[in-house]
mmCIF file with all atom_site columns, C-alpha atoms in Angstrom:
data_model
loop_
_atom_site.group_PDB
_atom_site.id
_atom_site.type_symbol
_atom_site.label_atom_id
_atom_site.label_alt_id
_atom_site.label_comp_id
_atom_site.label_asym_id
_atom_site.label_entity_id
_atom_site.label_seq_id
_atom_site.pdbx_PDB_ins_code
_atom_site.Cartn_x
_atom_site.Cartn_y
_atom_site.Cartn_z
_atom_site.occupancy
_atom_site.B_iso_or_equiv
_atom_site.pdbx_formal_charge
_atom_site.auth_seq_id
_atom_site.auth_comp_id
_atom_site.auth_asym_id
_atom_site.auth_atom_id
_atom_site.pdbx_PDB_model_num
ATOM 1   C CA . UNK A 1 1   ? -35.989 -55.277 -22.605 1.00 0.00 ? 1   UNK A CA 1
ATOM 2   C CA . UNK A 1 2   ? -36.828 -51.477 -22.614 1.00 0.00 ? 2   UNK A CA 1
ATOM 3   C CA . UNK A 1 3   ? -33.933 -49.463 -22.258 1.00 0.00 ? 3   UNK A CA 1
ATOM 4   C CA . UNK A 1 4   ? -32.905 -48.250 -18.971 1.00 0.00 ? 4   UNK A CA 1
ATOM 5   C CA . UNK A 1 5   ? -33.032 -44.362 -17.516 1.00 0.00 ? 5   UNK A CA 1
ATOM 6   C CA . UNK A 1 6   ? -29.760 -42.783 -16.754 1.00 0.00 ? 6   UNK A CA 1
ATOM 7   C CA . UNK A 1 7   ? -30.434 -41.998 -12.838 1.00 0.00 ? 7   UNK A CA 1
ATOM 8   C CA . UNK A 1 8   ? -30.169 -38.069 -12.661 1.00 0.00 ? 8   UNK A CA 1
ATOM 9   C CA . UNK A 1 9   ? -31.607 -37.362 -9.351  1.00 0.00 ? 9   UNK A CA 1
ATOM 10  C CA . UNK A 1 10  ? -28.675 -35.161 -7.355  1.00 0.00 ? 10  UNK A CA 1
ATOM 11  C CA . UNK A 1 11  ? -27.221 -33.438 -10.425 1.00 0.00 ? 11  UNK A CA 1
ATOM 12  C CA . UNK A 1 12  ? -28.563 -29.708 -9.350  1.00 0.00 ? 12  UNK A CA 1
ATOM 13  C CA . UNK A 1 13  ? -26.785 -30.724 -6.028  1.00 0.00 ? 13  UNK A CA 1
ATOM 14  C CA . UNK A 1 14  ? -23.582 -31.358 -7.620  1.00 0.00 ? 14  UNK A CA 1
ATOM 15  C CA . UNK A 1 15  ? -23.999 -27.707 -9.500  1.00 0.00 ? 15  UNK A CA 1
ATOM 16  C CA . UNK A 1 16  ? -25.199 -25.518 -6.936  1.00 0.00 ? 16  UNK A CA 1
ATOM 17  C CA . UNK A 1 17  ? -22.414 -26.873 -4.857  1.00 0.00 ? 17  UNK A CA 1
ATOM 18  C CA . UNK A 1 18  ? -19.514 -26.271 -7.781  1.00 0.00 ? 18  UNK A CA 1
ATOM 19  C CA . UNK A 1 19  ? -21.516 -22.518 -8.001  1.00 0.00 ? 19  UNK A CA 1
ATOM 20  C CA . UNK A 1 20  ? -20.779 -22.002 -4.806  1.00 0.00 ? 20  UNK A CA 1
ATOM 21  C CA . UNK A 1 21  ? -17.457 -23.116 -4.426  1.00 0.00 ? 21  UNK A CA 1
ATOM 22  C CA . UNK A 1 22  ? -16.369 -21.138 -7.408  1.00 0.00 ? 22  UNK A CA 1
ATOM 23  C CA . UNK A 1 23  ? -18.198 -18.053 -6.109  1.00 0.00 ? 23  UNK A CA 1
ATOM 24  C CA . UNK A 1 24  ? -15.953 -18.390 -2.844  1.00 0.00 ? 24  UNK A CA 1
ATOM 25  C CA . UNK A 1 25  ? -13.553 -18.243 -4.613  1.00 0.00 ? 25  UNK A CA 1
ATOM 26  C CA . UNK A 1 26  ? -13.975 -15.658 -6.798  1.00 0.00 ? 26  UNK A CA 1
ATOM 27  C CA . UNK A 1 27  ? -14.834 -13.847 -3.235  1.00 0.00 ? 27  UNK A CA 1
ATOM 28  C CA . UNK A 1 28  ? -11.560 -14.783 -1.930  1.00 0.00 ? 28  UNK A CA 1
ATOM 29  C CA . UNK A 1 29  ? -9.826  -12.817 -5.079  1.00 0.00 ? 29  UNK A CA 1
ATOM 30  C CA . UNK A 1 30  ? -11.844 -9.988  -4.626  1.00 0.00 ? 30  UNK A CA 1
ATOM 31  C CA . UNK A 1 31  ? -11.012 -9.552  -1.388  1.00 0.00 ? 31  UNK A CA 1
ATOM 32  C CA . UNK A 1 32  ? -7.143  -10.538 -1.561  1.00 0.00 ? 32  UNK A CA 1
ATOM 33  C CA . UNK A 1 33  ? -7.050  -7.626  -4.404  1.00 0.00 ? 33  UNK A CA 1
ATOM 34  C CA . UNK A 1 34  ? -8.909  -4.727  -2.264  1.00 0.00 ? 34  UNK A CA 1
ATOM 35  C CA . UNK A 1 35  ? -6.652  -5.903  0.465   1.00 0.00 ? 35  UNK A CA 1
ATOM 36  C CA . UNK A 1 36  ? -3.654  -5.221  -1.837  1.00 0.00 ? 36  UNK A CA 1
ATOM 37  C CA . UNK A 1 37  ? -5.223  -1.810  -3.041  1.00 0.00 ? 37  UNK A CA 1
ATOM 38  C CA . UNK A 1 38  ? -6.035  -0.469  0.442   1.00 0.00 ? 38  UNK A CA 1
ATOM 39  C CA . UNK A 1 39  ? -2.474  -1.788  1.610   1.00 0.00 ? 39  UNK A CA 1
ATOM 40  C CA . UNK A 1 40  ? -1.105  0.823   -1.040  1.00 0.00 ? 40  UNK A CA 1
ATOM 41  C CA . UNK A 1 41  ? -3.306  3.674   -0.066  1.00 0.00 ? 41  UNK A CA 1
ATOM 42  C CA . UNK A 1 42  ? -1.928  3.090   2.971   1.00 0.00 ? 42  UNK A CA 1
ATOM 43  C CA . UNK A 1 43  ? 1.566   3.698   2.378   1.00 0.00 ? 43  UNK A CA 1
ATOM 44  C CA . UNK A 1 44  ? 1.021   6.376   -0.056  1.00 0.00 ? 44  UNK A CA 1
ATOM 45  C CA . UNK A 1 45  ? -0.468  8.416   2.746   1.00 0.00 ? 45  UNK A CA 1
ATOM 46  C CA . UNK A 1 46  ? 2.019   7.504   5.214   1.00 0.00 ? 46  UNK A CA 1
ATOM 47  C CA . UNK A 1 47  ? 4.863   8.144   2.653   1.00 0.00 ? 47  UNK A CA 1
ATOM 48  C CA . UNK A 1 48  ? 2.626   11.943  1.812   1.00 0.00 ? 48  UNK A CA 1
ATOM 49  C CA . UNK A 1 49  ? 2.624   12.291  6.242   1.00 0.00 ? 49  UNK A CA 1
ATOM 50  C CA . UNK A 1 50  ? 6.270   11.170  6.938   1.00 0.00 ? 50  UNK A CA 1
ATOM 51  C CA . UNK A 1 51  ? 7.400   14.219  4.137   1.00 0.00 ? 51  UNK A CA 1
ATOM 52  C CA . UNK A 1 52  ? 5.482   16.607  5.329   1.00 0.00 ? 52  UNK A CA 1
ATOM 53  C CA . UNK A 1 53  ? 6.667   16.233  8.724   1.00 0.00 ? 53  UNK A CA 1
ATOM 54  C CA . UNK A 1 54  ? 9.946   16.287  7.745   1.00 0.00 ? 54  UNK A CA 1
ATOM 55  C CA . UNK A 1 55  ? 9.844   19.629  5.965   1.00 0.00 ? 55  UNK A CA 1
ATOM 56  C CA . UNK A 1 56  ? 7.888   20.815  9.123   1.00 0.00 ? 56  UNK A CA 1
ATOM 57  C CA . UNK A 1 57  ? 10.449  19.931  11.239  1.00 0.00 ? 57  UNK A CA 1
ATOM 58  C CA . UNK A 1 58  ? 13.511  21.017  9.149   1.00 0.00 ? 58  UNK A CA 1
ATOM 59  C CA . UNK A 1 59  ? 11.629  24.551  8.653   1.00 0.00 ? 59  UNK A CA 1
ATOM 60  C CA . UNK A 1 60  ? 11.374  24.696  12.608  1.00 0.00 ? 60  UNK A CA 1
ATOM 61  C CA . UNK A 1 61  ? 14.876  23.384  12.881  1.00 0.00 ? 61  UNK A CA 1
ATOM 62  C CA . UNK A 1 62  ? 13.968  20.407  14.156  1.00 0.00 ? 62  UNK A CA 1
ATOM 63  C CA . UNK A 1 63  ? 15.295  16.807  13.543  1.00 0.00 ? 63  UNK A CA 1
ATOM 64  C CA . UNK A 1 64  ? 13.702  16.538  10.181  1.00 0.00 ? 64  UNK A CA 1
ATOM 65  C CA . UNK A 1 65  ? 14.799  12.429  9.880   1.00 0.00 ? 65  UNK A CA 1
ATOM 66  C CA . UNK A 1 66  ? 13.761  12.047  13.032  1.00 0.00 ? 66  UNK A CA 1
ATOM 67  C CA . UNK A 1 67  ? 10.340  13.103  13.011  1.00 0.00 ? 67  UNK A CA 1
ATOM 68  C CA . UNK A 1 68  ? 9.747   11.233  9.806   1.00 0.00 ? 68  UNK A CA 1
ATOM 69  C CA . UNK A 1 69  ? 11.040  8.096   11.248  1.00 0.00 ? 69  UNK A CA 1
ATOM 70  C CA . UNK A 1 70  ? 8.504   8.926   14.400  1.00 0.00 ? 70  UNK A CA 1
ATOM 71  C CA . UNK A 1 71  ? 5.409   9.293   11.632  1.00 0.00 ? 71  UNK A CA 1
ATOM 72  C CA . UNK A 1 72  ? 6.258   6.437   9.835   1.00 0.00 ? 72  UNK A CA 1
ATOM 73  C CA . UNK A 1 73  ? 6.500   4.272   12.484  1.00 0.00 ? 73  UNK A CA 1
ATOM 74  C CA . UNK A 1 74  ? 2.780   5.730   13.765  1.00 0.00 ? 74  UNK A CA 1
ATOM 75  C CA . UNK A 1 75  ? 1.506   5.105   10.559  1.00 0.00 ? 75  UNK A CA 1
ATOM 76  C CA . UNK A 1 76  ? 3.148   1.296   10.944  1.00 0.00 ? 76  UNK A CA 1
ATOM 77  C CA . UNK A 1 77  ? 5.278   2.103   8.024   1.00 0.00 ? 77  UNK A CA 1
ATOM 78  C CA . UNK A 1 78  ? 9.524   1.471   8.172   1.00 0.00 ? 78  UNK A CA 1
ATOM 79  C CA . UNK A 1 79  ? 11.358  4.748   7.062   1.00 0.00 ? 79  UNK A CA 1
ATOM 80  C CA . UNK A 1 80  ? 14.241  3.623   4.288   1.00 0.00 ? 80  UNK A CA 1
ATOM 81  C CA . UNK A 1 81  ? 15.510  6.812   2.968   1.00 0.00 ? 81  UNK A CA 1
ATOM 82  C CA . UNK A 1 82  ? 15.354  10.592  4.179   1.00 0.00 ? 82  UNK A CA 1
ATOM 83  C CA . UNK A 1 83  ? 16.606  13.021  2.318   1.00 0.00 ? 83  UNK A CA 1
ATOM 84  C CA . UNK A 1 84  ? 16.659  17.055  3.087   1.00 0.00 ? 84  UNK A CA 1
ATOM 85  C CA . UNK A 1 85  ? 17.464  19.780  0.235   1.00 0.00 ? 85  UNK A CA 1
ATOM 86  C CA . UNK A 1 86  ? 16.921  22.807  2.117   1.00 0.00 ? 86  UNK A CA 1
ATOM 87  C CA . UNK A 1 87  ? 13.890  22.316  3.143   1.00 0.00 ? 87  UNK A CA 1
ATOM 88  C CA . UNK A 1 88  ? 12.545  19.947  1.053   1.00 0.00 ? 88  UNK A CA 1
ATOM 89  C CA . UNK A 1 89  ? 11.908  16.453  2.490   1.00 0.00 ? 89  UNK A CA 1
ATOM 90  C CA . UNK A 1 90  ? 12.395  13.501  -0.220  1.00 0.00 ? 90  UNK A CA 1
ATOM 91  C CA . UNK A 1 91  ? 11.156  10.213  2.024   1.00 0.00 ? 91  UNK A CA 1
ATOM 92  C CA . UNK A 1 92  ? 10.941  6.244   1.005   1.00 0.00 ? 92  UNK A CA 1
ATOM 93  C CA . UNK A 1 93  ? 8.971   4.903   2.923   1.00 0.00 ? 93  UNK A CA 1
ATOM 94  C CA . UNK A 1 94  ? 7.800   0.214   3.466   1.00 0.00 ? 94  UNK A CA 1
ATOM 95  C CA . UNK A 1 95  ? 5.152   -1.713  4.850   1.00 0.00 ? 95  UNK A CA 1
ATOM 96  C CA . UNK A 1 96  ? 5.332   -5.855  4.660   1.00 0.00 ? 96  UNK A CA 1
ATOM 97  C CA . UNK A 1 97  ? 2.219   -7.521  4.615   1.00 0.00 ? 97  UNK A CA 1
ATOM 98  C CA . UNK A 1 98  ? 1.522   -11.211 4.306   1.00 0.00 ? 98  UNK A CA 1
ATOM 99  C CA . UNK A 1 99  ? -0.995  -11.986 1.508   1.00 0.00 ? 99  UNK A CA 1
ATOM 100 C CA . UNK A 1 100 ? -1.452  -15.161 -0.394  1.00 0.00 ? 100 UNK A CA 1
ATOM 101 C CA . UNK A 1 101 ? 0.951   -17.016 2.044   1.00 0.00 ? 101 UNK A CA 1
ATOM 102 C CA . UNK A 1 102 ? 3.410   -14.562 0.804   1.00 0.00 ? 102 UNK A CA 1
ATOM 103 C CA . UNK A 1 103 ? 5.472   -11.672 1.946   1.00 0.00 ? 103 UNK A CA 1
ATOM 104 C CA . UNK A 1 104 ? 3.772   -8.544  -0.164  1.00 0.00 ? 104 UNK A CA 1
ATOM 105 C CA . UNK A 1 105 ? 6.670   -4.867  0.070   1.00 0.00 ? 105 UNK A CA 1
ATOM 106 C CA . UNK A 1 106 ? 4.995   -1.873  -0.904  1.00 0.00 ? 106 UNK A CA 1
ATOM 107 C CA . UNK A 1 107 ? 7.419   1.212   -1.054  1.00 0.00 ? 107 UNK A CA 1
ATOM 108 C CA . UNK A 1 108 ? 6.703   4.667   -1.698  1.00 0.00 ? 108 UNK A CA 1
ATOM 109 C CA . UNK A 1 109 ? 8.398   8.323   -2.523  1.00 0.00 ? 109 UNK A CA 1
ATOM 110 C CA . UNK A 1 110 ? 7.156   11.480  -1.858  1.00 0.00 ? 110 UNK A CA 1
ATOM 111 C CA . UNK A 1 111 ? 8.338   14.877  -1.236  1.00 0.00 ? 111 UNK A CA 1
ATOM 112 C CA . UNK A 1 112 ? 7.126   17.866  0.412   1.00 0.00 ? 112 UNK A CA 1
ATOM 113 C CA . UNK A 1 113 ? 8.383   21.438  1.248   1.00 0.00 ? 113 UNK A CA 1
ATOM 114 C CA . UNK A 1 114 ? 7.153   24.903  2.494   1.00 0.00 ? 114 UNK A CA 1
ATOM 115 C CA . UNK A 1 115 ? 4.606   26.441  -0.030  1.00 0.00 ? 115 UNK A CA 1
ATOM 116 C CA . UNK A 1 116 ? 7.013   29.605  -0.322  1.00 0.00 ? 116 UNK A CA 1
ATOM 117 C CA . UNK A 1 117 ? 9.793   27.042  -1.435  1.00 0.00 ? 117 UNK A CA 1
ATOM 118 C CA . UNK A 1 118 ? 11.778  27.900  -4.661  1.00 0.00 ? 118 UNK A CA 1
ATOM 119 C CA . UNK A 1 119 ? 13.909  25.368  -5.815  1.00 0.00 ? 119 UNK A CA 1
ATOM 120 C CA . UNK A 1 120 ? 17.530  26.354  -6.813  1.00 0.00 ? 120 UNK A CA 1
ATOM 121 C CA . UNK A 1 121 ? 18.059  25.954  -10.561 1.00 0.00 ? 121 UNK A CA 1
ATOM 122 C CA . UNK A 1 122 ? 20.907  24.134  -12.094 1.00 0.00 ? 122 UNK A CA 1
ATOM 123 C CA . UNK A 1 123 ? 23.147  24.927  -14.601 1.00 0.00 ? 123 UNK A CA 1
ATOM 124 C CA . UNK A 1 124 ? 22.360  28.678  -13.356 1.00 0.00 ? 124 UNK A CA 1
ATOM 125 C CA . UNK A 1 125 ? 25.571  30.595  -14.761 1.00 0.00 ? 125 UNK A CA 1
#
């Protein structure tokens, strides 16, 4: 008896079907980690916004807390910390997103005050 022929016929079906699974996937990263980049963008620029309003506002004699927490919450950002040194706004601000079936907190700092704005020194004797 001659020997018999393994039967390949399919094979190239069974590949270009694991290519393209593993390409989803690798699609599904890709887009998970842009998500996650443009998600802190996002609440860099809010956190950059929310200060600068709040030195605006404390320059004008305004609220200055209460104008960040307005911007913040346009920018869909949560306001966790306002702090005023003259007037110099130091803000923290949060955005939760859900990525990856998880809960993903990004926080920022920034700070902002009037361009003619001269810090006091310490340890000035």
């Amino acid at each position: 008896m001659a020997p018999r022929k393994a039967d390949e016929s399919g094979v190239a079906t069974v590949y270009a079907a694991t290519i393209a699974v593993l390409l989803a996937a690798a699609c599904v990263v890709v887009l998970q980690v842009a998500a996650v980049a443009r998600l802190q963008h996002h609440v860099s620029s809010a956190a950059d916004l929310t200060a600068i309003a709040a030195s605006q506002a404390a320059v004008s004699g305004a609220d200055a807390c209460g104008a960040a927490r307005r911007i913040a919450s346009a920018n869909r950002t949560v306001l966790r910390e306002c702090e005023l040194r003259a007037a110099a706004a130091t803000v923290v601000v949060e955005r939760t997103a859900r990525l990856w079936g998880r809960e993903l907190s990004v926080r920022r700092t920034a700070r902002a005050a009037p361009s003619d704005y001269v810090p006091a020194r310490e340890g000035r004797r």
